[in-house]
XYZ file of C-alpha atoms in Angstrom:
735
model
C -30.740 24.317 10.879
C -33.308 22.477 8.369
C -31.555 19.593 6.231
C -32.287 20.300 2.157
C -31.323 18.964 -0.814
C -28.943 20.903 -0.766
C -27.675 19.933 2.195
C -27.770 16.065 2.337
C -25.391 16.123 -1.093
C -23.484 18.250 0.434
C -22.663 15.500 2.506
C -22.426 13.304 -0.372
C -25.470 11.264 0.693
C -28.245 10.288 -2.121
C -32.285 11.179 -1.150
C -32.963 7.125 -0.593
C -29.920 7.170 2.114
C -31.205 10.023 4.290
C -34.708 8.038 4.138
C -32.996 4.604 5.451
C -30.602 7.412 7.547
C -34.814 8.577 9.082
C -35.584 5.147 9.014
C -32.381 4.045 11.282
C -33.258 7.435 13.860
C -37.363 6.690 13.341
C -37.265 11.088 13.148
C -35.330 13.184 11.045
C -31.618 13.453 11.817
C -30.319 16.323 13.363
C -27.152 18.213 11.490
C -24.524 16.416 14.193
C -26.323 13.524 13.459
C -26.481 13.639 9.395
C -22.603 14.886 9.611
C -21.745 11.559 11.367
C -23.594 9.438 9.114
C -22.085 10.933 6.326
C -18.891 9.742 7.595
C -19.379 6.436 8.287
C -21.636 5.938 5.346
C -18.455 7.138 3.027
C -16.917 5.306 0.773
C -13.842 5.527 2.477
C -15.525 4.714 5.845
C -18.288 2.266 5.309
C -16.815 0.035 1.601
C -19.972 0.148 0.268
C -19.882 -0.604 -2.972
C -16.711 -3.202 -1.942
C -17.341 -4.707 1.158
C -19.792 -7.690 -0.561
C -17.013 -9.085 -2.399
C -14.027 -8.532 -0.348
C -15.327 -11.545 1.606
C -14.033 -13.660 -1.825
C -10.185 -12.740 0.188
C -8.907 -16.102 2.301
C -7.929 -15.246 5.504
C -7.069 -17.527 7.406
C -3.936 -19.147 7.913
C -1.390 -21.203 10.008
C 0.244 -18.027 11.031
C -2.337 -15.649 11.161
C -3.581 -14.028 14.642
C -5.372 -11.105 13.626
C -7.544 -10.786 9.921
C -9.049 -7.844 8.624
C -11.386 -5.608 10.578
C -9.093 -4.311 13.338
C -6.679 -1.162 12.441
C -3.970 -3.297 11.091
C -3.593 -7.163 10.902
C -0.805 -9.323 12.890
C 1.581 -12.761 11.669
C 3.024 -15.054 14.295
C 6.700 -15.090 13.878
C 7.646 -17.613 16.457
C 9.231 -16.433 20.037
C 7.089 -15.678 21.344
C 6.546 -12.338 18.968
C 4.511 -11.437 15.692
C 4.344 -9.035 13.286
C 1.798 -6.713 12.471
C 1.383 -4.468 9.182
C -1.092 -2.494 7.213
C -1.344 -0.233 4.060
C -3.614 2.470 3.685
C -3.738 4.736 1.095
C -3.861 8.937 0.687
C -4.700 9.756 -2.622
C -7.091 12.845 -2.823
C -5.021 14.319 -0.051
C -2.003 14.205 -1.645
C -3.768 15.800 -4.861
C -4.842 18.950 -2.812
C -1.668 19.379 -0.745
C 1.011 17.137 -2.049
C 3.219 17.706 1.321
C 0.904 17.685 3.996
C -1.396 14.743 2.336
C 1.746 12.437 2.058
C 2.931 13.431 5.384
C -0.640 12.683 7.657
C -0.628 9.181 5.087
C 2.112 8.369 7.353
C 1.691 9.495 10.089
C -1.862 7.477 10.008
C -0.774 4.201 8.931
C 2.715 4.570 11.666
C -0.890 5.534 14.601
C -2.704 1.836 12.857
C 0.297 -0.222 13.926
C 1.577 0.977 17.404
C -2.778 0.914 18.626
C -2.008 -2.306 18.335
C 0.432 -2.115 20.891
C 3.295 -3.101 18.451
C 6.857 -0.052 17.729
C 6.730 0.110 14.189
C 10.112 -0.939 11.990
C 10.005 0.218 9.026
C 7.358 1.425 6.341
C 7.336 1.034 2.867
C 5.489 3.393 -0.109
C 3.522 2.745 -3.821
C 3.238 5.937 -5.549
C 1.628 7.163 -8.810
C 2.499 9.819 -10.687
C 0.983 11.522 -14.206
C 2.672 11.445 -17.400
C 6.034 12.808 -17.160
C 5.315 15.197 -19.866
C 2.346 16.748 -17.519
C 3.579 20.030 -15.829
C 2.354 19.139 -12.437
C 3.882 15.788 -12.408
C 7.098 16.956 -10.635
C 5.148 18.776 -8.388
C 3.675 16.195 -6.812
C 6.428 14.143 -6.916
C 8.564 16.684 -5.091
C 6.272 17.165 -2.612
C 4.670 13.613 -2.036
C 8.015 12.393 -1.955
C 9.212 15.576 1.019
C 5.904 14.309 3.287
C 7.269 10.611 3.227
C 10.207 12.008 4.688
C 9.519 15.254 6.221
C 7.092 12.283 8.853
C 8.672 9.633 8.390
C 12.161 10.694 9.281
C 11.082 12.588 12.071
C 9.693 9.359 13.648
C 12.597 7.811 13.407
C 11.029 4.971 11.365
C 13.698 4.186 8.838
C 11.767 3.839 5.156
C 12.480 0.703 3.252
C 10.863 0.410 -0.150
C 8.492 1.150 -2.049
C 7.793 1.473 -5.912
C 7.170 4.362 -8.280
C 5.235 4.601 -11.462
C 3.615 7.042 -13.855
C 1.531 7.169 -16.609
C -1.223 9.564 -18.027
C -4.234 7.558 -16.473
C -2.572 9.198 -12.924
C -2.312 13.309 -14.169
C -5.271 13.920 -12.491
C -5.446 11.622 -9.317
C -1.905 10.732 -8.063
C -1.746 7.324 -5.813
C -0.325 7.733 -2.675
C -0.681 4.568 -0.186
C 2.395 4.200 2.538
C 2.596 0.405 4.048
C 4.328 0.254 7.580
C 5.016 -2.732 9.645
C 5.550 -3.931 13.372
C 7.055 -5.919 16.236
C 5.235 -6.597 18.758
C 5.240 -9.690 22.112
C 2.577 -11.951 21.171
C 1.241 -11.333 24.574
C 1.079 -7.773 23.900
C -1.854 -7.262 20.848
C -3.957 -4.432 21.800
C -7.546 -4.089 19.905
C -9.712 -1.500 19.296
C -12.674 -3.023 21.351
C -14.948 -0.849 23.846
C -15.338 -2.627 26.847
C -16.719 -2.928 29.897
C -20.204 -0.677 31.255
C -19.387 2.734 32.713
C -16.123 2.419 32.464
C -14.084 5.683 31.033
C -13.339 6.976 27.448
C -10.496 8.964 27.054
C -9.142 11.354 24.507
C -5.184 11.821 24.210
C -3.089 13.591 22.310
C -2.918 16.276 20.393
C -5.607 19.299 20.066
C -8.508 18.783 17.672
C -8.689 21.942 15.207
C -10.866 22.402 12.111
C -8.758 20.435 9.765
C -9.928 17.142 7.471
C -13.924 18.190 8.139
C -15.389 15.984 5.710
C -11.926 14.608 4.644
C -13.695 11.297 4.454
C -16.520 12.265 2.261
C -13.853 14.127 0.170
C -11.552 10.636 0.050
C -14.597 9.148 -0.961
C -15.487 12.033 -4.537
C -14.797 12.130 -7.505
C -12.684 15.670 -8.357
C -13.844 17.815 -11.325
C -11.262 20.748 -13.109
C -10.225 22.382 -9.538
C -10.039 19.883 -7.130
C -7.131 21.495 -5.581
C -10.005 23.733 -3.889
C -10.858 21.504 -1.259
C -7.800 22.205 0.356
C -8.848 22.950 4.090
C -10.573 19.013 3.976
C -6.165 17.943 4.084
C -4.984 17.465 7.353
C -2.076 19.161 8.888
C 0.667 16.665 10.822
C 3.445 16.738 13.298
C 5.367 14.798 13.818
C 6.805 15.170 16.523
C 3.702 15.242 18.333
C 3.221 11.508 17.279
C 6.928 10.407 18.463
C 5.244 11.410 21.610
C 2.527 9.871 21.019
C 4.084 6.774 20.132
C 6.771 6.565 23.112
C 3.662 7.519 25.156
C 1.773 4.277 23.996
C 3.954 1.982 24.416
C 4.980 2.500 27.130
C 1.042 3.134 28.780
C 1.009 -0.747 27.086
C 3.448 -2.039 29.466
C 0.587 -1.515 32.090
C -2.995 -3.814 32.456
C -4.631 -0.049 32.504
C -5.968 -0.374 28.791
C -8.796 -2.593 27.892
C -8.721 -0.707 24.548
C -7.599 1.533 22.005
C -8.041 2.805 18.189
C -6.356 5.597 15.922
C -8.314 9.020 15.151
C -8.095 8.279 11.097
C -10.746 8.578 8.451
C -14.140 11.069 10.631
C -11.637 11.345 13.583
C -13.713 10.983 16.852
C -16.599 9.755 14.683
C -15.114 6.599 13.159
C -12.971 5.876 16.909
C -16.042 5.812 19.146
C -18.539 4.158 16.191
C -16.076 1.492 15.990
C -15.013 1.043 19.610
C -18.324 0.748 20.366
C -19.730 -1.874 17.335
C -16.454 -4.074 17.836
C -17.154 -4.579 21.932
C -21.228 -4.407 21.208
C -21.752 -2.182 23.553
C -22.456 1.976 23.376
C -20.558 4.774 24.699
C -21.517 8.687 25.599
C -19.091 11.683 24.479
C -19.404 14.803 26.101
C -17.180 17.017 23.625
C -17.061 19.761 25.783
C -14.003 18.044 27.231
C -12.851 17.552 24.258
C -9.529 19.741 24.186
C -9.233 21.903 21.238
C -6.996 24.679 19.262
C -9.121 26.928 17.581
C -12.270 28.508 19.590
C -15.816 27.785 18.593
C -15.752 25.025 17.457
C -19.047 23.179 17.472
C -19.943 19.378 17.980
C -20.048 18.926 14.392
C -16.406 19.814 13.525
C -15.521 18.234 17.330
C -16.815 15.108 15.953
C -15.766 15.196 12.071
C -12.896 17.291 12.563
C -9.559 14.578 11.582
C -6.937 16.465 13.132
C -3.834 14.250 13.559
C -1.913 12.839 16.242
C -4.545 11.673 18.126
C -5.723 8.165 20.264
C -9.004 6.939 21.862
C -8.685 4.450 24.260
C -11.523 2.958 26.994
C -9.245 1.946 30.451
C -10.045 0.508 33.856
C -12.086 2.387 35.684
C -10.023 3.453 38.840
C -7.049 3.785 36.615
C -7.480 7.906 35.023
C -4.910 8.854 36.997
C -2.018 6.354 36.293
C -2.696 6.528 32.861
C -2.928 10.734 32.875
C 0.270 10.024 34.920
C 2.328 8.928 31.985
C 0.976 11.091 28.610
C 1.713 14.002 30.782
C 5.396 12.643 31.120
C 5.294 12.993 27.428
C 3.498 16.395 27.051
C 0.398 15.300 26.180
C -3.197 15.927 26.249
C -5.022 12.950 28.495
C -8.738 13.405 29.172
C -11.696 11.749 30.548
C -14.512 12.249 27.668
C -17.281 10.254 28.370
C -17.719 6.371 29.012
C -18.779 3.025 27.977
C -22.822 2.326 28.277
C -24.787 -0.235 28.226
C -27.559 1.366 24.797
C -26.171 -0.004 21.869
C -25.680 4.179 21.331
C -23.628 6.623 20.346
C -24.756 9.212 22.006
C -22.794 13.146 21.943
C -23.376 15.485 24.237
C -22.784 19.306 23.941
C -23.241 22.042 26.844
C -25.358 19.753 28.382
C -27.692 18.750 25.897
C -27.930 15.439 23.386
C -26.735 16.784 19.863
C -26.803 13.054 18.506
C -27.729 9.490 19.777
C -27.644 7.259 17.068
C -28.234 3.270 17.565
C -24.422 1.825 16.566
C -25.080 -0.701 14.298
C -26.694 1.018 11.075
C -22.839 2.785 11.537
C -21.207 -0.158 10.796
C -22.426 -3.726 10.414
C -25.612 -2.842 9.000
C -24.438 0.427 7.052
C -25.517 0.611 3.016
C -23.742 -1.711 1.523
C -24.339 -1.958 -2.785
C -24.183 -4.811 -5.115
C -23.541 -1.777 -7.814
C -24.010 -2.877 -11.930
C -20.737 -4.508 -13.211
C -20.480 -4.665 -17.133
C -17.161 -5.631 -19.206
C -15.921 -2.463 -20.822
C -17.305 -1.623 -24.622
C -13.428 -1.216 -25.161
C -11.887 -3.863 -23.974
C -11.412 -6.229 -26.681
C -9.698 -3.253 -28.691
C -7.146 -2.928 -26.536
C -6.412 -6.682 -25.716
C -6.190 -6.342 -29.507
C -2.735 -6.271 -30.249
C -0.726 -7.279 -33.700
C 2.943 -8.150 -32.657
C 4.113 -8.660 -35.991
C 3.007 -5.591 -37.509
C 5.094 -3.611 -35.303
C 8.717 -3.068 -36.722
C 12.002 -4.843 -35.480
C 13.863 -2.695 -33.955
C 17.232 -2.054 -36.153
C 19.445 -1.762 -32.069
C 19.194 -3.491 -29.460
C 21.679 -2.181 -26.995
C 19.313 1.710 -27.802
C 16.220 0.058 -26.879
C 17.758 -1.627 -23.994
C 19.200 2.295 -22.514
C 15.949 3.509 -23.702
C 13.980 1.611 -20.931
C 16.692 2.233 -18.773
C 15.547 5.015 -18.058
C 12.152 5.327 -18.609
C 11.149 6.335 -15.204
C 8.814 3.175 -14.648
C 12.279 1.169 -14.709
C 15.096 4.064 -14.173
C 16.793 3.998 -10.349
C 14.560 5.420 -7.844
C 17.108 6.183 -5.849
C 17.256 10.557 -6.161
C 13.665 9.431 -4.248
C 14.521 6.737 -1.206
C 17.909 8.799 -0.663
C 15.697 11.478 0.925
C 14.599 9.025 3.317
C 16.260 7.435 5.864
C 16.518 3.890 5.729
C 19.220 2.637 8.369
C 17.598 4.439 11.385
C 17.095 1.997 14.030
C 20.234 0.164 12.626
C 18.421 -2.904 11.466
C 17.760 -2.417 7.626
C 19.785 -4.688 6.480
C 18.745 -5.031 2.767
C 18.554 -1.287 1.814
C 15.478 0.042 -0.658
C 17.072 -0.987 -4.525
C 16.643 -4.420 -4.463
C 13.665 -6.890 -4.749
C 12.462 -6.731 -1.460
C 14.150 -4.920 1.683
C 14.984 -6.312 4.870
C 14.883 -5.752 8.424
C 16.471 -7.356 11.151
C 13.990 -8.583 13.776
C 16.254 -7.815 17.398
C 17.308 -10.187 19.282
C 17.519 -12.908 17.156
C 18.311 -14.399 14.182
C 14.992 -14.065 12.409
C 14.488 -11.108 9.765
C 11.026 -9.603 8.007
C 11.153 -9.457 3.844
C 8.763 -6.892 2.832
C 7.202 -5.510 -0.665
C 4.604 -3.810 -2.529
C 4.208 -4.700 -5.795
C 1.278 -3.941 -8.865
C 1.230 -3.494 -12.956
C -1.483 -1.347 -13.122
C -0.832 -1.608 -17.347
C -1.470 -5.051 -16.682
C -4.678 -4.344 -14.586
C -5.434 -1.941 -16.963
C -5.389 -4.415 -20.014
C -7.308 -7.335 -17.913
C -7.691 -6.869 -14.069
C -8.475 -10.632 -12.680
C -4.888 -11.404 -14.262
C -2.986 -8.563 -13.567
C -4.902 -8.203 -9.811
C -2.791 -11.695 -9.675
C 0.102 -11.187 -11.462
C 1.012 -8.884 -8.223
C 0.704 -10.885 -6.162
C 2.610 -13.310 -7.818
C 5.587 -10.291 -7.974
C 5.634 -9.681 -4.522
C 5.453 -13.416 -3.330
C 9.099 -13.565 -5.930
C 10.337 -11.163 -4.827
C 10.726 -11.764 -0.959
C 11.467 -15.036 -1.797
C 14.888 -14.022 -4.157
C 15.686 -12.178 -1.059
C 15.420 -15.930 0.862
C 11.443 -14.875 3.046
C 8.825 -17.598 3.203
C 5.504 -15.149 2.039
C 3.654 -15.226 5.368
C 0.415 -12.502 4.649
C -0.895 -9.349 2.012
C -2.106 -6.545 3.254
C -4.015 -4.386 -0.092
C -4.696 -0.953 -1.089
C -7.518 -1.393 -4.044
C -7.731 2.183 -6.243
C -10.049 2.077 -9.062
C -12.106 4.863 -10.087
C -16.196 5.775 -9.518
C -17.744 2.282 -8.687
C -21.243 4.403 -9.885
C -19.695 2.961 -13.471
C -20.109 -0.821 -14.572
C -17.113 -0.647 -16.344
C -14.988 0.137 -12.834
C -17.422 -1.690 -11.545
C -15.730 -4.375 -13.603
C -12.206 -4.063 -13.031
C -12.499 -4.368 -9.352
C -14.373 -6.750 -9.023
C -12.283 -8.474 -11.639
C -9.276 -7.433 -9.355
C -10.800 -8.468 -6.101
C -10.948 -12.897 -7.945
C -7.400 -12.914 -9.452
C -5.514 -11.762 -6.502
C -7.564 -14.307 -4.346
C -7.235 -17.359 -6.862
C -3.377 -16.540 -6.669
C -3.433 -16.034 -2.493
C -5.461 -19.525 -2.497
C -2.772 -21.364 -4.575
C 0.392 -19.353 -3.636
C -1.422 -20.181 0.048
C -1.042 -16.593 1.296
C -3.614 -14.949 3.259
C -5.181 -11.077 3.257
C -5.726 -9.774 6.885
C -6.012 -6.453 6.028
C -6.003 -3.898 3.414
C -7.574 -0.590 2.327
C -10.108 0.704 -0.575
C -9.394 3.836 -2.719
C -12.574 4.682 -4.973
C -13.449 7.394 -7.018
C -9.795 8.700 -7.856
C -11.209 9.821 -11.224
C -10.987 13.632 -12.371
C -13.686 15.300 -14.936
C -14.446 11.426 -16.216
C -11.222 9.819 -17.046
C -10.081 6.992 -14.118
C -6.829 5.838 -13.338
C -5.577 2.690 -14.558
C -7.024 0.012 -11.963
C -4.419 0.057 -9.329
C -5.012 -2.582 -6.634
C -1.577 -3.160 -4.819
C -0.247 -5.298 -2.508
C 2.073 -5.629 -0.035
C 3.107 -8.372 1.757
C 5.381 -9.466 4.481
C 7.972 -13.379 4.828
C 9.598 -15.215 7.648
C 13.423 -15.151 7.103
C 14.932 -18.024 9.739
C 18.609 -17.091 9.241
C 18.646 -13.696 8.601
C 22.408 -14.723 6.646
C 20.103 -16.628 4.164
C 19.088 -13.254 2.766
C 19.459 -12.485 -0.444
C 20.162 -9.961 -2.795
C 19.476 -9.067 -6.748
C 23.156 -8.330 -7.399
C 25.170 -10.471 -9.324
C 27.997 -11.070 -6.106
C 31.036 -12.268 -7.749
C 33.000 -13.190 -11.037
C 32.887 -16.825 -12.216
C 28.936 -17.602 -11.231
C 27.018 -19.716 -13.080
C 23.995 -17.209 -14.477
C 20.829 -19.381 -14.579
C 16.844 -18.549 -15.594
C 14.696 -20.653 -13.038
C 10.446 -21.648 -13.918
C 9.191 -20.380 -16.597
C 6.632 -18.018 -18.449
C 6.547 -17.429 -22.495
C 7.149 -13.638 -22.723
C 5.113 -11.156 -24.299
C 5.011 -7.878 -25.293
C 1.332 -7.355 -24.018
C 1.579 -4.338 -21.315
C 5.464 -4.171 -21.050
C 6.894 -0.888 -20.615
C 9.168 -2.137 -24.218
C 5.922 -1.678 -25.656
C 4.393 1.927 -24.611
C 8.539 2.673 -24.754
C 9.498 2.185 -27.897
C 5.540 1.858 -29.354
C 3.741 4.094 -27.912
C 0.951 1.724 -27.139
C -0.594 0.265 -24.082
C -2.111 -2.774 -25.154
C -2.153 -6.850 -25.072
C -3.849 -9.515 -24.412
C -1.829 -10.818 -21.346
C -0.589 -14.248 -21.547
C -1.910 -16.672 -19.144
C -0.614 -16.979 -15.457
C 0.059 -20.797 -13.860
C -0.121 -20.211 -10.146
C 0.253 -23.629 -9.552
C 3.771 -23.435 -11.195
C 3.980 -20.000 -10.144
C 3.993 -21.721 -6.528
C 6.178 -24.544 -7.410
C 8.441 -21.393 -8.307
C 8.839 -20.295 -4.994
C 8.985 -23.874 -3.206
C 12.244 -23.901 -5.058
C 14.334 -20.919 -5.248
C 13.374 -20.834 -1.634
C 14.823 -24.348 -1.160
C 17.912 -23.708 -3.462
C 18.696 -20.943 -1.416
C 18.043 -21.717 2.092
C 20.573 -25.117 0.614
C 23.619 -22.330 0.486
C 23.196 -23.012 -3.805
C 22.235 -19.646 -4.876
C 23.864 -16.685 -4.087
C 21.379 -13.710 -5.960
C 18.426 -13.568 -7.073
C 15.938 -11.170 -8.788
C 12.218 -11.585 -10.805
C 12.257 -9.875 -13.884
C 9.553 -7.883 -14.288
C 9.296 -4.493 -16.186
C 11.222 -4.458 -19.376
C 11.929 -8.095 -19.403
C 15.273 -10.361 -19.719
C 17.627 -7.570 -21.210
C 16.565 -5.255 -17.768
C 16.629 -8.035 -15.458
C 19.841 -8.812 -16.106
C 21.364 -5.281 -16.292
C 19.578 -4.963 -12.626
C 21.557 -7.566 -11.596
C 24.602 -6.307 -12.971
C 24.409 -2.539 -10.510
C 25.906 -4.160 -7.622
C 26.147 -1.317 -5.419
C 29.647 -2.232 -4.027
C 30.625 -2.548 -7.502
C 29.586 -3.653 -11.051
C 29.698 -7.174 -12.269
C 29.094 -7.656 -16.199
C 27.682 -11.097 -17.365
C 28.247 -13.097 -20.890
C 24.649 -14.502 -21.427
C 23.242 -16.914 -24.598
C 20.396 -18.724 -24.692
C 18.295 -20.722 -27.344
C 16.162 -17.864 -29.382
C 13.744 -20.640 -30.592
C 10.950 -18.934 -32.847
C 10.691 -15.447 -30.753
C 11.102 -12.664 -31.955
C 14.344 -10.644 -31.140
C 12.100 -7.990 -29.182
C 9.608 -10.224 -27.625
C 12.753 -12.361 -25.979
C 14.721 -9.674 -24.836
C 11.863 -7.684 -23.804
C 8.846 -9.183 -23.368
C 6.853 -9.952 -20.048
C 5.306 -12.875 -18.285
C 5.714 -14.222 -14.703
C 7.576 -16.898 -13.278
C 11.035 -16.606 -14.362
C 13.679 -15.602 -11.397
C 17.225 -15.135 -12.470
C 19.771 -16.705 -10.571
C 23.177 -17.117 -9.379
C 25.714 -20.192 -8.257
C 29.120 -20.901 -7.733
C 30.484 -22.798 -10.788
C 30.456 -26.104 -8.677
C 26.972 -25.399 -7.634
C 25.087 -26.160 -10.807
C 24.197 -29.486 -10.635
C 23.085 -28.464 -6.980
C 20.548 -26.571 -8.679
C 19.385 -28.777 -11.157
C 18.221 -31.250 -8.583
C 16.906 -28.519 -6.269
C 14.544 -27.993 -9.524
C 14.297 -31.225 -10.720
C 12.325 -31.894 -7.629
C 10.223 -29.188 -7.203
C 9.822 -29.450 -11.557
C 10.640 -26.258 -12.517
C 12.377 -25.821 -15.535
C 16.223 -24.129 -15.273
C 18.136 -23.414 -17.773
C 21.809 -21.729 -17.554
C 22.673 -19.060 -19.619
C 25.258 -17.833 -19.073
C 28.652 -16.352 -16.697
C 29.144 -12.930 -14.637
C 32.373 -11.776 -14.299
C 34.109 -8.116 -16.448
C 32.615 -4.947 -17.166
C 30.398 -5.351 -20.435
C 26.847 -7.147 -20.621
C 26.769 -9.425 -23.038
C 23.399 -11.228 -24.193
C 24.097 -13.276 -27.671
C 24.579 -11.367 -30.751
C 21.910 -8.450 -30.161
C 23.179 -5.990 -27.047
C 26.732 -5.337 -25.693
C 27.413 -2.586 -23.905
C 29.738 -1.490 -21.124
C 28.000 -2.302 -17.504
C 28.578 1.319 -16.063
C 27.351 3.602 -19.534
C 24.086 1.083 -18.899
C 24.392 2.226 -15.743
C 24.730 5.655 -15.046
C 22.278 5.541 -18.398
C 19.509 4.377 -15.722
C 20.845 6.337 -12.699
C 20.395 9.497 -13.468
C 16.620 9.612 -15.600
C 15.148 10.635 -13.074
C 17.200 13.273 -11.581
C 17.678 14.270 -15.113
C 13.749 14.455 -14.966
C 13.453 16.295 -11.684
C 15.921 19.101 -13.180
C 14.676 19.262 -16.485
C 12.098 22.677 -17.269
């Protein structure tokens, strides 16, 4: 087939990039080679617009065993064990076909974890949908949630936490970010590396079909009208096959047969073979005629670019093929030798006994294009940062405002969603969805892992650097409020078209903000994902750098939840941060505005707050803790009252000072945690807080059935709870 300018365009490549391909090969590429280059040089696989900026992340730390560059990052959790975790996006596929897009996203992230030798113990998700007024929003939400539940539940991995937000910037591009955490023995870690010239390359798992071809390229492009027509590029998942693959791999890992193993994710057989060869500084020869297929007449081009699910590529020790095949046969899975490791640092594809592609590894990986794209602060940034608070009408009914906020879909209970997930399977879930962080017990120990995903994309829209830093700080507060010491984070950087300077500015600023927060809080980045081109017909999503963070609880008995636990406890505000209406949920809900200049975030104070809160929890002083986020102090207090075992009211009084009542009640900022302590422990909390230089203000007591906040709000807790709990089901049942 002759390669034309149209062919090059259809492969998502520029003419300049095609020129670089010819230079790398010293000739014109074959169609198979063009397809391989297009996949490996796609934004989704190469990170060509972000790679140089991601180097700003701190990636090392005392607990880090594996940083970025592998299928997942790994941290030491003591006792010869390690936690491995990663977050990935499946945004474009989920917008096109929400059930399969979300389901295969879950399948992919699970494989990233167990390919490292780990058993997955928990999954989380970070979801973004369009405006509730958009008629497509219900369809996407329904399909995505069903896809996550359908795959995760069948796998027997609990889905224990997540976040869901609605905003019209996602009308044309929903976001589906999925995260999985696993446990592995430190001496049982496997990596995606090819080594040992002559060692066999094995294909294991499901057969290859035509689903998902060009999936990586599609995920690296913007949508226009009619994006749903790309449905054929969405993969189809089979969780039952993946469950077999999981158990077969974990059984195999008990032997010494495996040299390296890699999930066939984006770009399928292409990316797995190329990346394994690159990490091992070797070459690889693949005979596509040996690849098991479920469709007749597939060409080498289709086999190499298919993104069929539930497949792995392995390099095993020569002579051990029979033992490996026996294990996979036990689990009714394909296991076929399809190639070998070579010493020529070239990926060679054989079809029909002839060479269909022969490409040096380096140009596909380390020497792939890396662009320093132009960036410019958006011209409208000053106008969206302008906010005259004094011009806003002061409410005459703060209780009504609180109820309205509790019914906002960004604040309201997400129980309708997480009750579809099996969050108790494997019986290790200690804190279920709904609190600041999920907590999962580590079998055979007194320890537990706390985990959360966080990002306020409205903040990132107003100020990407501060918004990125605030996302890290919020995730850390959520872990600490649960009694965990943050260990490391993974991220999923969701942005629009990087070829637009204003989007590139947002990405660079967010990365710098995240980096600054990570350094100040001593939390390394051990892996992540970049999803760009989240844009439809020229409208970009809000910048959404989702942060997934994992922390360690040394003694599971010290874990804490966000709800008040008893009557007569003292309520305190730990930390400080001037509340602001900029970017607040109140400003959007009550005034229809998304604007303002975000308040400063003092990262040194944030670190002191984290240390003080964790010390007080470990000392048994704090009995409940809840980070203040969307909706401000009033919403956070209401959420503290919504104990699943029975509502507990509160009476709160505090100094208003110069603040407007709506700013005091509903303003948002970093650096504040609501805690409760037994009445006799108030002085102990003051002492611990003083050690870290953290302000503490006692503002009330728990008890009764009503929430009273100064002279502004008084309502039965159950009335507030019903409004909060019923909002999402009411939305989904309305027409």
